[in-house]
Short mmCIF file of C-alpha atoms and ligand atoms in Angstrom, two decimals:
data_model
loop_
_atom_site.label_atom_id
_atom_site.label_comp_id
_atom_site.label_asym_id
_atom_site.label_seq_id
_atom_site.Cartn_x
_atom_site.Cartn_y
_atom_site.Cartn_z
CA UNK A 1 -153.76 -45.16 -99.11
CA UNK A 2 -150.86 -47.50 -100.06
CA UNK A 3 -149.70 -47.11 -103.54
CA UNK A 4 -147.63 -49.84 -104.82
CA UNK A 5 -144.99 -48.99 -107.20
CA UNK A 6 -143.20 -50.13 -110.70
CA UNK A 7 -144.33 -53.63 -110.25
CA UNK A 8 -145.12 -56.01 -113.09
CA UNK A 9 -149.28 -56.22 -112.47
CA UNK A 10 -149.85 -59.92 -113.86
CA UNK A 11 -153.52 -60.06 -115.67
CA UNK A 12 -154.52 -61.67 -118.89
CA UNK A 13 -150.61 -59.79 -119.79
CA UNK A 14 -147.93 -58.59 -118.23
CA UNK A 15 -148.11 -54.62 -117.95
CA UNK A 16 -145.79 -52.30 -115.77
CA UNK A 17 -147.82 -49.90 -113.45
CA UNK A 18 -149.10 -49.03 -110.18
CA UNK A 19 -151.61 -49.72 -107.87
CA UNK A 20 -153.36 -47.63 -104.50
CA UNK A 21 -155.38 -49.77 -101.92
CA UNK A 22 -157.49 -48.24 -99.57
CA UNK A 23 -159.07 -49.69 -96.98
CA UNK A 24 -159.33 -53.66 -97.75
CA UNK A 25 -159.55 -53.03 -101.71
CA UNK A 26 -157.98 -52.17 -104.77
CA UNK A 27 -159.14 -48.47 -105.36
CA UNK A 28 -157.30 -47.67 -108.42
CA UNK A 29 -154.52 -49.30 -111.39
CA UNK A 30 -152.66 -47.17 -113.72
CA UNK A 31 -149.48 -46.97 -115.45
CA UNK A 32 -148.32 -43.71 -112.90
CA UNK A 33 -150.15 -42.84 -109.72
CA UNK A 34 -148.95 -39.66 -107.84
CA UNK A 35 -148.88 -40.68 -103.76
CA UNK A 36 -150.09 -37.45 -101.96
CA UNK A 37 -148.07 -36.95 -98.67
CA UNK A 38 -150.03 -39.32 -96.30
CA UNK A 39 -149.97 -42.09 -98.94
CA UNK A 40 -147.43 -44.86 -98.05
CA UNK A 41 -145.07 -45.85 -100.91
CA UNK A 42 -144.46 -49.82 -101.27
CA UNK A 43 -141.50 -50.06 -104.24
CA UNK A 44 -142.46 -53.29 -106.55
CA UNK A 45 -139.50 -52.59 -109.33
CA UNK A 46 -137.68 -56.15 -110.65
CA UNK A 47 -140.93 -57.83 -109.30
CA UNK A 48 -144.35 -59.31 -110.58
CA UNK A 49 -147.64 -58.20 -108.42
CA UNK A 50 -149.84 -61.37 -108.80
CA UNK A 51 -153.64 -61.26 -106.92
CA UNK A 52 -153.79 -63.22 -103.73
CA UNK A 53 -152.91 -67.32 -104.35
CA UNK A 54 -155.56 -69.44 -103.43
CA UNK A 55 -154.74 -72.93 -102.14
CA UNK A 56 -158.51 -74.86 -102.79
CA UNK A 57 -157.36 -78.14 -101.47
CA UNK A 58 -155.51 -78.05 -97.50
CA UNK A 59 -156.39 -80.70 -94.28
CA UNK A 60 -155.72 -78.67 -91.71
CA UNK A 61 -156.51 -79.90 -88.36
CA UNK A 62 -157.54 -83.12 -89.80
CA UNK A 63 -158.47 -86.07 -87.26
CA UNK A 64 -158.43 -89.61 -88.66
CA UNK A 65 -158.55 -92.60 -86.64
CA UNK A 66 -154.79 -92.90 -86.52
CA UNK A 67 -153.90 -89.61 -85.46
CA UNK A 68 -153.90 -85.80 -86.39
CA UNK A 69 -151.99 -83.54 -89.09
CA UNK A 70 -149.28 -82.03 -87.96
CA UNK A 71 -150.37 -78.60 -89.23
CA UNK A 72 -153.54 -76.62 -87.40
CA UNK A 73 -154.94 -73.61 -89.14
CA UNK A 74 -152.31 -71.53 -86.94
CA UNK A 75 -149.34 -72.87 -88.25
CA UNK A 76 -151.18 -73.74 -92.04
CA UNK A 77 -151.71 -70.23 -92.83
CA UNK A 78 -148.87 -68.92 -91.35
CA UNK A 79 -146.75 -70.93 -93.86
CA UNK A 80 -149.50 -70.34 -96.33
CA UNK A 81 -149.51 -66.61 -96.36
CA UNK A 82 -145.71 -66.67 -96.25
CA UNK A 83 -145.67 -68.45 -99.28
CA UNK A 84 -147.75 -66.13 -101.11
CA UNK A 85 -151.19 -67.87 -100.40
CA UNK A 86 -153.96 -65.70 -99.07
CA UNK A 87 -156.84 -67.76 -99.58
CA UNK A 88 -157.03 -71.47 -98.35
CA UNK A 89 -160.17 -73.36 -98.78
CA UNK A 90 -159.93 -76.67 -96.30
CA UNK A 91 -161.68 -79.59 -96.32
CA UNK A 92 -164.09 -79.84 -93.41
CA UNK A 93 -165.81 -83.25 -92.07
CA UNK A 94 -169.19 -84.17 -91.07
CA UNK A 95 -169.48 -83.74 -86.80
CA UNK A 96 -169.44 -87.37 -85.07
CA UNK A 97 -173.15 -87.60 -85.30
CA UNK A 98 -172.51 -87.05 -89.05
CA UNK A 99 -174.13 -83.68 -89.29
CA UNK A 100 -172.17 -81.45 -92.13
CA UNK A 101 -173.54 -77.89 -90.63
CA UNK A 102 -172.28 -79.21 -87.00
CA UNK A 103 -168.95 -80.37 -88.45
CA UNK A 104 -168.41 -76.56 -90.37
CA UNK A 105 -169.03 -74.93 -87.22
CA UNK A 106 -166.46 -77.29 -85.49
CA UNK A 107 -164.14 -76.58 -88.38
CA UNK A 108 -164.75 -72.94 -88.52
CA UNK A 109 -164.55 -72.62 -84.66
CA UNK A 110 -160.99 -73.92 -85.35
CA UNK A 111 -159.74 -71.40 -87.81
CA UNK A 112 -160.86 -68.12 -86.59
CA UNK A 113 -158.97 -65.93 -84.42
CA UNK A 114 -155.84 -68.12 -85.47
CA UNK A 115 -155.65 -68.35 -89.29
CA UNK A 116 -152.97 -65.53 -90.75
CA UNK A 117 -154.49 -66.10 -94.66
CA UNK A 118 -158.10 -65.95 -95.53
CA UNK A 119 -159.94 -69.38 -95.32
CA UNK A 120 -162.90 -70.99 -96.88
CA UNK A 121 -164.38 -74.28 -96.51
CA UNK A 122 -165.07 -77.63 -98.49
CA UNK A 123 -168.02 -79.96 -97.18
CA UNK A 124 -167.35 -83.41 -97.40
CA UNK A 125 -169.97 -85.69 -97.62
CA UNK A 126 -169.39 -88.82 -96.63
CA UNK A 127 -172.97 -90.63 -95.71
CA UNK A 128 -176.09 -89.61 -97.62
CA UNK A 129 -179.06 -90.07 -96.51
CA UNK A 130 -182.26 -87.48 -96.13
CA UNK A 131 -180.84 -85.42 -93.09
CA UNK A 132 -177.38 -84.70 -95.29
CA UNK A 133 -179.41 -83.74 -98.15
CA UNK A 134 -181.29 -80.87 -96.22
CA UNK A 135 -178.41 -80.08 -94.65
CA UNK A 136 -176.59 -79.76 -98.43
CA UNK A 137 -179.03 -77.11 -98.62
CA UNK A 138 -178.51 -75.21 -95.69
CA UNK A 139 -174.61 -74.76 -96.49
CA UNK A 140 -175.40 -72.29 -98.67
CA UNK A 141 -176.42 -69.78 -96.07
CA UNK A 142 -173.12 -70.73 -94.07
CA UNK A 143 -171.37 -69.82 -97.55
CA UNK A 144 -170.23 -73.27 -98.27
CA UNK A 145 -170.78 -74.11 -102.17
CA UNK A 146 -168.52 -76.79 -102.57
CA UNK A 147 -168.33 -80.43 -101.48
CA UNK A 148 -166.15 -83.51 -101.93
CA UNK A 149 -166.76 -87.10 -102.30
CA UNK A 150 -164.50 -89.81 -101.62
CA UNK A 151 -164.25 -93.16 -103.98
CA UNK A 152 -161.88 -94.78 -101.58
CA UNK A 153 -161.17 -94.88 -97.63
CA UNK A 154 -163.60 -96.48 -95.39
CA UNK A 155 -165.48 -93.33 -95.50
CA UNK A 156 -166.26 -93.81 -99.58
CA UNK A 157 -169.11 -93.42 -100.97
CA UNK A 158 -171.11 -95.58 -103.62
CA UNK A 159 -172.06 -94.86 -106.90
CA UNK A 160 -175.92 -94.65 -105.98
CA UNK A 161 -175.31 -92.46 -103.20
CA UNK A 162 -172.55 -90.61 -105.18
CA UNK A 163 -175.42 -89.75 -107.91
CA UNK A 164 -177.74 -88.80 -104.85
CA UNK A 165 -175.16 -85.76 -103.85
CA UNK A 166 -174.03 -85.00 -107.00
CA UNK A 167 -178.35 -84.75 -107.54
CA UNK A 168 -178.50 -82.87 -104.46
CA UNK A 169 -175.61 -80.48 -105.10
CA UNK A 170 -176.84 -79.28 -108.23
CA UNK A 171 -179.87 -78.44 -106.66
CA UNK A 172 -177.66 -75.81 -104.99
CA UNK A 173 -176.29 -74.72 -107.74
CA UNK A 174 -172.68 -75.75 -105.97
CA UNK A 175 -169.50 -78.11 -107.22
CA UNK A 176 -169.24 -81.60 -106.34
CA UNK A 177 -165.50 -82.87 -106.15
CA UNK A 178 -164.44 -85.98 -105.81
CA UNK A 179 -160.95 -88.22 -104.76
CA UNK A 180 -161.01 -90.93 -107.82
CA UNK A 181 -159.53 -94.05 -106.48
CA UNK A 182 -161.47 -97.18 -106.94
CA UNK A 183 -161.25 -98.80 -102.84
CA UNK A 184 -162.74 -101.73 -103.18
CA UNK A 185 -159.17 -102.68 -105.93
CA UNK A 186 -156.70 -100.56 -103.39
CA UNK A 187 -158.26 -103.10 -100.46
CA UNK A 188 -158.15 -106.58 -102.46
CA UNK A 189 -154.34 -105.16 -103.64
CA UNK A 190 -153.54 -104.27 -100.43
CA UNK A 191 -154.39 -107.80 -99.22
CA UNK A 192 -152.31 -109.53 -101.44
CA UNK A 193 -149.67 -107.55 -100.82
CA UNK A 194 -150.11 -108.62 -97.05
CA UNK A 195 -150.11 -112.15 -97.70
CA UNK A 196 -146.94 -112.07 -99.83
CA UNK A 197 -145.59 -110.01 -97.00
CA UNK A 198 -144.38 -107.17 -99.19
CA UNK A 199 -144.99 -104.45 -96.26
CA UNK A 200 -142.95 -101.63 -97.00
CA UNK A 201 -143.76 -98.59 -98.56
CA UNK A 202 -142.67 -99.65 -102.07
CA UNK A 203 -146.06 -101.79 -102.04
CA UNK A 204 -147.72 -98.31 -101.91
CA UNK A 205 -148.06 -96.89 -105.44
CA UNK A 206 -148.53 -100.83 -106.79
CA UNK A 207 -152.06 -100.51 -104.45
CA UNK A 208 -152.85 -97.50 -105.92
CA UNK A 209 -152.42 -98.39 -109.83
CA UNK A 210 -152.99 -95.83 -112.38
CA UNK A 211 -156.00 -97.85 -113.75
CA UNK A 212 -157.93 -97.59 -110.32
CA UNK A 213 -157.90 -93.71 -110.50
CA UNK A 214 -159.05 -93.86 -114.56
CA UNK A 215 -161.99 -96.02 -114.00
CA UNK A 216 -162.96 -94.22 -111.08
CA UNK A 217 -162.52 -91.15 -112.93
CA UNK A 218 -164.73 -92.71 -115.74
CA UNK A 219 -167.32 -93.47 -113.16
CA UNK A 220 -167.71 -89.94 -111.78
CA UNK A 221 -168.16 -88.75 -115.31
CA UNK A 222 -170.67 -91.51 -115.99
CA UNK A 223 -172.77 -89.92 -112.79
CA UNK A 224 -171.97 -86.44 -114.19
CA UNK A 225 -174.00 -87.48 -117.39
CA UNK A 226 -176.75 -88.87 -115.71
CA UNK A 227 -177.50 -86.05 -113.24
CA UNK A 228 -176.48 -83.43 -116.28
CA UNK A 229 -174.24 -81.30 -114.13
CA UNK A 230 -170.12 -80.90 -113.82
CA UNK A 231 -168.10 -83.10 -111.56
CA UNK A 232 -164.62 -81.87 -110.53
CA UNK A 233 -161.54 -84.40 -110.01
CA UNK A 234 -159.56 -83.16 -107.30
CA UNK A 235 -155.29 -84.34 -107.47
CA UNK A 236 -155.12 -86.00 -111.20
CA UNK A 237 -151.95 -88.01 -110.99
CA UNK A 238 -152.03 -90.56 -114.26
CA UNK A 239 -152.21 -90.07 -117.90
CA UNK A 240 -154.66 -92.66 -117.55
CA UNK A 241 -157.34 -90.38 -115.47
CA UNK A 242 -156.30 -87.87 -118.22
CA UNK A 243 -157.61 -89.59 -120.82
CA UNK A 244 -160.78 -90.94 -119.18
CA UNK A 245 -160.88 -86.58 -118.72
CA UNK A 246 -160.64 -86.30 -122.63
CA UNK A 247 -163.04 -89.00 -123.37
CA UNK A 248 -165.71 -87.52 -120.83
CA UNK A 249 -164.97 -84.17 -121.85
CA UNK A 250 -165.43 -85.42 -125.91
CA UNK A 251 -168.72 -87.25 -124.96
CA UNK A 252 -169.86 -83.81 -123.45
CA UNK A 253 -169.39 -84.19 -119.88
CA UNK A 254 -168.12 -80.84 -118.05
CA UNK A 255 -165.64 -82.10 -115.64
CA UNK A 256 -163.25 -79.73 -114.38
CA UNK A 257 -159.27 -80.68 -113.32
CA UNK A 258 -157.14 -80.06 -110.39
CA UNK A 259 -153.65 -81.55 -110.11
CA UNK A 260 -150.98 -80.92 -107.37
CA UNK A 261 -147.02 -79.75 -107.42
CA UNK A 262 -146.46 -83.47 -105.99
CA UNK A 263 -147.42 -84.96 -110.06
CA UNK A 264 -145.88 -82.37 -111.95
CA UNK A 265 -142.14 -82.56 -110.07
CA UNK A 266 -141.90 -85.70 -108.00
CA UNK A 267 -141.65 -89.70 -109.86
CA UNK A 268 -142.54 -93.12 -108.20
CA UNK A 269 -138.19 -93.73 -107.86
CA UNK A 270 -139.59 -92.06 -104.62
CA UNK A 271 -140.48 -95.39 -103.20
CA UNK A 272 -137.27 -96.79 -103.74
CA UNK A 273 -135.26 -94.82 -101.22
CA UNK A 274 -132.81 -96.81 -98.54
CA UNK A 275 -134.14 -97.15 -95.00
CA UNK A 276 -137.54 -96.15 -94.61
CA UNK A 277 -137.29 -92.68 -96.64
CA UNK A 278 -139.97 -93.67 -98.76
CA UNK A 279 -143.08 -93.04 -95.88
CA UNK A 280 -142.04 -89.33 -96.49
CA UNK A 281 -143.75 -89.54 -100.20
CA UNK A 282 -146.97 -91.78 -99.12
CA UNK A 283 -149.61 -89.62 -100.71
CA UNK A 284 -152.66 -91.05 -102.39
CA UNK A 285 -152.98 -91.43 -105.24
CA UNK A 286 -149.24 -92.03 -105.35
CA UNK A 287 -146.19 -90.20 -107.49
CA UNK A 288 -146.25 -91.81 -110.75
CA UNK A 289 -143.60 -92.29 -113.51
CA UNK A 290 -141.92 -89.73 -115.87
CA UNK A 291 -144.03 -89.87 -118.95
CA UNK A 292 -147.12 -89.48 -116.63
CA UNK A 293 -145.37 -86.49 -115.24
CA UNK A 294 -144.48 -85.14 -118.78
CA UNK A 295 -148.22 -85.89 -119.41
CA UNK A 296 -149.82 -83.58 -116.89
CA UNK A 297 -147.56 -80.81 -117.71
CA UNK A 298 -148.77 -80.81 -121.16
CA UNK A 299 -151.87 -80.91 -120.02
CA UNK A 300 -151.19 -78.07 -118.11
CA UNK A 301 -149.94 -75.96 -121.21
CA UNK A 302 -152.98 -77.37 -123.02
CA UNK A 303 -155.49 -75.90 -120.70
CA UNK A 304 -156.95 -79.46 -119.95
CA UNK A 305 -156.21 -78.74 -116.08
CA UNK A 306 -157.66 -76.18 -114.47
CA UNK A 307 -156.02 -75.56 -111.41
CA UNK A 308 -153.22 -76.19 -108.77
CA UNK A 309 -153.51 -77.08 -105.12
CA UNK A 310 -151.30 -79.07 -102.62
CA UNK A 311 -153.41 -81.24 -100.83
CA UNK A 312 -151.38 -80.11 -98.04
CA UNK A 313 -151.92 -82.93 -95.30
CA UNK A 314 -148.87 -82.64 -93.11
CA UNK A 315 -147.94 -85.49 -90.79
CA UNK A 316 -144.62 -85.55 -89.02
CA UNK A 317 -141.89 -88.69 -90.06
CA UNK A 318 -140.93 -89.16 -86.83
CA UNK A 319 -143.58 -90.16 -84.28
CA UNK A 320 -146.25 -90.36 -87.36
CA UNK A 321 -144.61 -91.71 -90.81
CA UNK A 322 -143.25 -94.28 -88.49
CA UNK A 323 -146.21 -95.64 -87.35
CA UNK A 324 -146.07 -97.50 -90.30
CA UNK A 325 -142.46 -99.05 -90.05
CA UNK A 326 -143.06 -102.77 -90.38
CA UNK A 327 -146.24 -102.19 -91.77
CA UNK A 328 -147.30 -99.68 -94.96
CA UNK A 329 -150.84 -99.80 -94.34
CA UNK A 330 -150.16 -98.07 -91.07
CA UNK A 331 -148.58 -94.95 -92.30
CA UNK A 332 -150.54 -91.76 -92.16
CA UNK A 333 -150.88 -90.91 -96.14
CA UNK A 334 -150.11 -87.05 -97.30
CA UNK A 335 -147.33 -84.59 -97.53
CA UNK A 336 -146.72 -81.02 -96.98
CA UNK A 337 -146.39 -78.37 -99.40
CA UNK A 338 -148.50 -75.07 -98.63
CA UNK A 339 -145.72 -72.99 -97.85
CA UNK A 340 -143.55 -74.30 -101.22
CA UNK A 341 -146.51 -74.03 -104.01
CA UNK A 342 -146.46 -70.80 -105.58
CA UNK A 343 -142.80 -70.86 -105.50
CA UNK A 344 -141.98 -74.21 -106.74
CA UNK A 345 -145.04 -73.47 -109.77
CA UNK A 346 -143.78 -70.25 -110.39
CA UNK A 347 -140.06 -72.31 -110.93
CA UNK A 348 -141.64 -74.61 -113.19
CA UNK A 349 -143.93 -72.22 -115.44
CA UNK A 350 -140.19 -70.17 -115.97
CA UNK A 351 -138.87 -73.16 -116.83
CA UNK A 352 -141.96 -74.51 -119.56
CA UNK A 353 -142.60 -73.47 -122.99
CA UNK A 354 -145.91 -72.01 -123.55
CA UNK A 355 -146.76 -71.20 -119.46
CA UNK A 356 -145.52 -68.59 -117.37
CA UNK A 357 -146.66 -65.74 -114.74
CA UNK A 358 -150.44 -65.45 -116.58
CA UNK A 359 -150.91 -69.05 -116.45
CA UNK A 360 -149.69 -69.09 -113.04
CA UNK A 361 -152.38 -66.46 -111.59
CA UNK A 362 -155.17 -68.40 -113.99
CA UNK A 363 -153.86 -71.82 -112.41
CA UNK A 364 -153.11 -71.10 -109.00
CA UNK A 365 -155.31 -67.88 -108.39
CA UNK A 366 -158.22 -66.80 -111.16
CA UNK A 367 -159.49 -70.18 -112.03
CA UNK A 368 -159.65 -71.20 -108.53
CA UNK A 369 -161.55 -68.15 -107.65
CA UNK A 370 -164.46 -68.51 -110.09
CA UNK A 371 -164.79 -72.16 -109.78
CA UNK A 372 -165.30 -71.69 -106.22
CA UNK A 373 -167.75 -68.30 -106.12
CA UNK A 374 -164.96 -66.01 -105.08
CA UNK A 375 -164.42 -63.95 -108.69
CA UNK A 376 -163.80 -60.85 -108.64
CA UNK A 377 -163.36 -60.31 -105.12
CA UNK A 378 -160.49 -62.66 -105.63
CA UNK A 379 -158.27 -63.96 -108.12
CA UNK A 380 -157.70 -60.51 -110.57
CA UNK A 381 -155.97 -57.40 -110.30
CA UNK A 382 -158.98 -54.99 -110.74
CA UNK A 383 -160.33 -51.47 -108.89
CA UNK A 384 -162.94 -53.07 -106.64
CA UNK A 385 -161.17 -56.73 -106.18
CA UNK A 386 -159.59 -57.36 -102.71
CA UNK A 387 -156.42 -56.17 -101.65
CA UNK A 388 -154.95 -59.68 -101.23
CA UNK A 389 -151.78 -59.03 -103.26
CA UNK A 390 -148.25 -61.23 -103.20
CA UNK A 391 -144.96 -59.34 -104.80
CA UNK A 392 -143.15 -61.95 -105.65
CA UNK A 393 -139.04 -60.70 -106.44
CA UNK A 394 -138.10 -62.19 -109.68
CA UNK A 395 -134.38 -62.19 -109.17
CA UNK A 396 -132.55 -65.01 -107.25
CA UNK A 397 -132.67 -68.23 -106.19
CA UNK A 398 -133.43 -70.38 -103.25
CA UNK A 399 -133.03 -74.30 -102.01
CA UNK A 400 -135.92 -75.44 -100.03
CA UNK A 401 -135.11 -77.09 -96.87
CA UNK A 402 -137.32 -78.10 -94.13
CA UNK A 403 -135.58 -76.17 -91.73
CA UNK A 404 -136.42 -72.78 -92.90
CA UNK A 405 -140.33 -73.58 -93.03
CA UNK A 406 -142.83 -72.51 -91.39
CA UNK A 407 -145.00 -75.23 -91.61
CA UNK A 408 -145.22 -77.42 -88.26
CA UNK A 409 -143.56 -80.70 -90.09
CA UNK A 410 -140.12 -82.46 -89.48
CA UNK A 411 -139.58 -82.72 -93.22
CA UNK A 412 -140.13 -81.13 -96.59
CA UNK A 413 -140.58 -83.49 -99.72
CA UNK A 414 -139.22 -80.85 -101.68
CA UNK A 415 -135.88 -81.05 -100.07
CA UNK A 416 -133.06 -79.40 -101.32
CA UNK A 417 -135.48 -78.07 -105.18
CA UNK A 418 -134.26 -74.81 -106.09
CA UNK A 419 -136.53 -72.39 -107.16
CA UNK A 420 -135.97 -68.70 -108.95
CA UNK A 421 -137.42 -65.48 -107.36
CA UNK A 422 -139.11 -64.91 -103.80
CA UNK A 423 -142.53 -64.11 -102.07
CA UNK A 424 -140.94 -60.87 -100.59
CA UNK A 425 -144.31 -59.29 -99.64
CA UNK A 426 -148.02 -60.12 -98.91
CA UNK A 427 -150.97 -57.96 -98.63
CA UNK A 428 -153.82 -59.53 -96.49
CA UNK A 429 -157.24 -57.45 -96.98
CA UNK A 430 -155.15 -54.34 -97.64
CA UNK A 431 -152.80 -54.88 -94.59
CA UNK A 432 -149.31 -55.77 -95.65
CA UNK A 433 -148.74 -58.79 -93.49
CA UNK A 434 -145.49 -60.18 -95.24
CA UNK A 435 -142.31 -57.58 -95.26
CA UNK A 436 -139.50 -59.03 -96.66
CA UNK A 437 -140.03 -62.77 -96.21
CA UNK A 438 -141.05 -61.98 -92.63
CA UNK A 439 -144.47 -62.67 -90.88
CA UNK A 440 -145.19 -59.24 -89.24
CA UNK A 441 -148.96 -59.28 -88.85
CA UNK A 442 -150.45 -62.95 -87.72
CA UNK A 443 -153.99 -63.93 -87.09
CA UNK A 444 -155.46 -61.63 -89.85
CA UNK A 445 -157.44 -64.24 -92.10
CA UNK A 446 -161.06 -64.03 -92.39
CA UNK A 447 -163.81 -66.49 -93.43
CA UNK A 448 -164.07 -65.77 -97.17
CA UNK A 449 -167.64 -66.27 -97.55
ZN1 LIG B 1 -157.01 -84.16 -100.08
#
C-alpha cells in the first residue's frame, strides 16, 4: 500500500490526516495510519491533498477548417496531469459523414495509449436529424452522457433543432451544454466591421457584445422550460448572461454554470496591446471589462457558478495567431490554460473572501464530477473513491512563463501571473505519476467511463 502522510485532506473541511491506497483506490482515511514494513511512505506535511482536478471543457486534437490545435491528447494531458488535473473530459465532433458514435471512436482512437491523465468525452451535436437522435441514444453504452450545442459558428444550431436535442437528451437522462453566442449578430457585426475596415483584433470583443451571449443565454433557458429539463452554459463571461442565469433560475429553470480562469483574471485592455499582441487573447466569447470580472467572482462566492474549466484550445501565435494578421476574422479563436488552472484558481480562492481550498475541490473537482456521472469514483476524498490524488505544496511562489510549460504552445496568456504554492505530486489510479513537479510515469490515463 502507499500511505500518504500529514497532509491537509480537503473535503467539505479542512482536516489533518492520512490516507493508504491500494491498488487504484482509496482503501482507508484516518487521522494516524501505522505503514507496516512493505507500505511505501509519501510525506504530505505543509501541503493540502485535494481529489483528482477535473478539467470538463479541453479541444484537444481539434480540426477546424483553418487548421489544428496545437495541443494533441499527448501533450494535453501531459501538461494537464502536471498541473494537478487527472480527469479531462474533451469535446469530440461528429465523423465527416456526421455520425456522433463514428466521430467518438475517431476521438477516442486518438487519446488512448497517449493520454498521461484520465479522459472522458463530450458529444457535440451539431446537425439533428433522425440518425443523430438514435445515435444520442446509443452514446450511452459508449459512456458518453454529455453533449454540447453550439449557438454560433457555422456549425450552430437553431432553436427548433436545439429543442429537438435538448428533447432527445433528456430522453437519456444526460446534460445538454451549450456555447451562448447569438451568430447570426457576431456575423452582421462582423460585416460591418469589414466594411469600415476595422480588421484588427480590437474589432474582436465589439463582435462578440455582452448582449449576444445574454439573449442567447435567455434562449437556451426558454428551450429548457419547454422541454422541462436543465440546460448547462458552458464559459459565462458577462454579467449580462449572469443575470439572464438569475432570471431563468427565479422563473424555475435548472440551468447549471461553468465559467473559465480567462473571465475571472484577464479584462478586454487585452485587445489593446501594441503590434499584434492582442491575437494571443482571441477567445470567444471575449475577455470582458472589470466590473464583469468582479461580477463572476461574486458569483463564484455566491454559489451561482458551478464549476471551472479552461476551454483549453491551444493554437500557436506564430504560424497560427498570425494567420489572421491583416485580417481578425482569420485568426484561430482560443487560448491555452490546462496546465495553469488549478494553480492560478487555487491563487485566486487564497486571495478571495469567502472561497478557498473547499470551494476549490467543489469548483474545480466535486461539482464537476457529479454533474458529469463520475461521483464518487471521482471528485471526494473517500475509502472506495479513486486514487486520483494532487498534493499541492502550500508554501511558495511561482511566475508562469511559457517557457517552463508543458503544453505544446509558443505562448502562455498568463504570462508572467504569480501564483502561491505548487502541484508537487500526482497520483494517477493509485500510481504516483507526478514526483516533485516532474512527469515520471506518461501514458497512464484511461477512458473514464
Ligand atoms: Zn470550448
Amino acid at each position: 500500500m502507499i500511505i500518504i502522510k500529514n497532509g491537509d485532506l480537503v473535503s467539505d473541511a479542512v482536516t489533518q490526516g492520512d490516507i493508504a491506497v491500494d491498488g487504484n483506490k482509496i482503501v482507508r482515511i484516518a487521522s494516524h495510519i501505522e505503514p507496516t514494513e512493505d507500505d511505501r511512505v509519501v510525506d504530505a506535511s505543509g501541503c493540502y491533498v485535494f481529489p483528482g482536478f477535473i478539467d470538463a471543457h479541453t479541444h484537444f486534437a481539434m480540426k477546424n477548417a483553418m487548421t489544428t490545435t496545437a495541443d494533441d491528447f499527448q501533450s494535453g494531458t501531459k501538461a494537464a496531469v502536471l498541473g494537478g488535473t487527472t480527469t479531462i473530459i474533451n469535446f469530440a465532433s461528429p465523423s465527416e459523414t456526421g455520425s456522433l458514435v463514428e466521430g467518438f471512436n475517431e476521438s477516442l482512437a486518438k487519446a488512448q495509449g497517449v493520454s498521461s491523465c484520465n479522459y472522458r468525452f463530450h458529444m457535440e451535436i451539431t446537425h439533428f436529424d433522425k440518425k443523430v437522435e438514435t445515435e444520442i441514444k446509443a452514446m450511452k453504452q459508449l459512456g458518453v452522457t454529455s453533449f454540447k450545442v453550439y449557438l454560433a459558428y457555422g456549425f450552430r444550431l437553431m432553436d427548433d433543432d436545439i429543442y429537438r436535442s435538448l428533447e432527445a437528451v433528456k430522453a437519456v437522462g444526460g446534460v445538454l451544454g451549450a456555447h451562448c453566442e447569438n451568430g447570426y449578430l457576431i456575423d452582421v457585426l462582423t460585416e460591418k466591421c469589414r466594411i469600415r475596415g476595422e480588421l484588427s483584433p480590437a474589432s474582436h470583443p465589439l463582435c462578440h457584445t455582452a448582449e449576444i451571449e445574454a439573449e442567447a443565454i435567455n434562449r437556451l433557458a426558454t428551450i429548457g422550460k419547454m422541454v422541462d429539463y436543465p440546460v448547462h452554459v458552458v464559459h459565462l463571461s458577462s454579467q449580462a448572461g449572469l443575470e439572464e442565469i438569475r432570471q431563468a433560475r427565479a422563473s424555475g429553470i435548472q440551468i447549471t454554470v461553468e465559467t473559465c480562469p480567462q473571465y475571472l483574471l484577464l479584462d478586454d485592455s487585452c485587445y489593446h496591446l501594441p503590434g499584434f499582441e492582442s491575437a494571443k487573447f482571441m477567445f470567444s466569447p471575449p475577455a470582458r471589462s472589470r466590473a464583469d470580472q468582479i461580477a463572476l467572482r461574486q458569483a463564484v462566492v455566491n454559489g451561482e457558478i458551478q464549476t471551472i474549466a479552461t476551454d483549453h484550445c491551444s493554437y500557436n501565435f506564430d504560424g497560427q495567431k498570425t494567420l489572421g494578421r491583416d485580417d481578425f476574422t482569420k485568426v484561430p479563436n482560443g487560448i491555452p490554460g490546462v496546465q495553469q488552472r488549478v494553480s492560478l484558481m487555487y491563487t485566486l480562492f487564497h486571495e478571495t473572501e469567502g472561497l478557498g481550498p473547499v470551494q476549490l475541490v467543489r469548483l474545480l473537482s466535486e461539482n464537476p464530477a457529479r454533474l458529469y456521472g463520475l461521483y464518487p469514483q471521482k471528485g471526494v476524498l473517500a475509502v472506495g473513491s479513486d486514487a486520483d490524488l494532487v498534493i499541492y505544496k502550500k508554501d511558495g511562489e511561482s511566475v508562469i512563463k511559457a517557457e517552463n510549460q508543458a503544453e505544446n504552445v509558443d505562448y502562455t496568456p498568463y504570462e508572467g501571473f504569480k501564483v502561491n504554492g505548487c502541484v508537487k505530486d500526482v497520483f494517477l489510479n493509485g500510481d504516483q505519476v507526478v514526483v516533485n513537479d516532474k512527469l515520471i510515469v506518461k501514458n497512464n490515463g484511461v477512458y473514464a467511463k
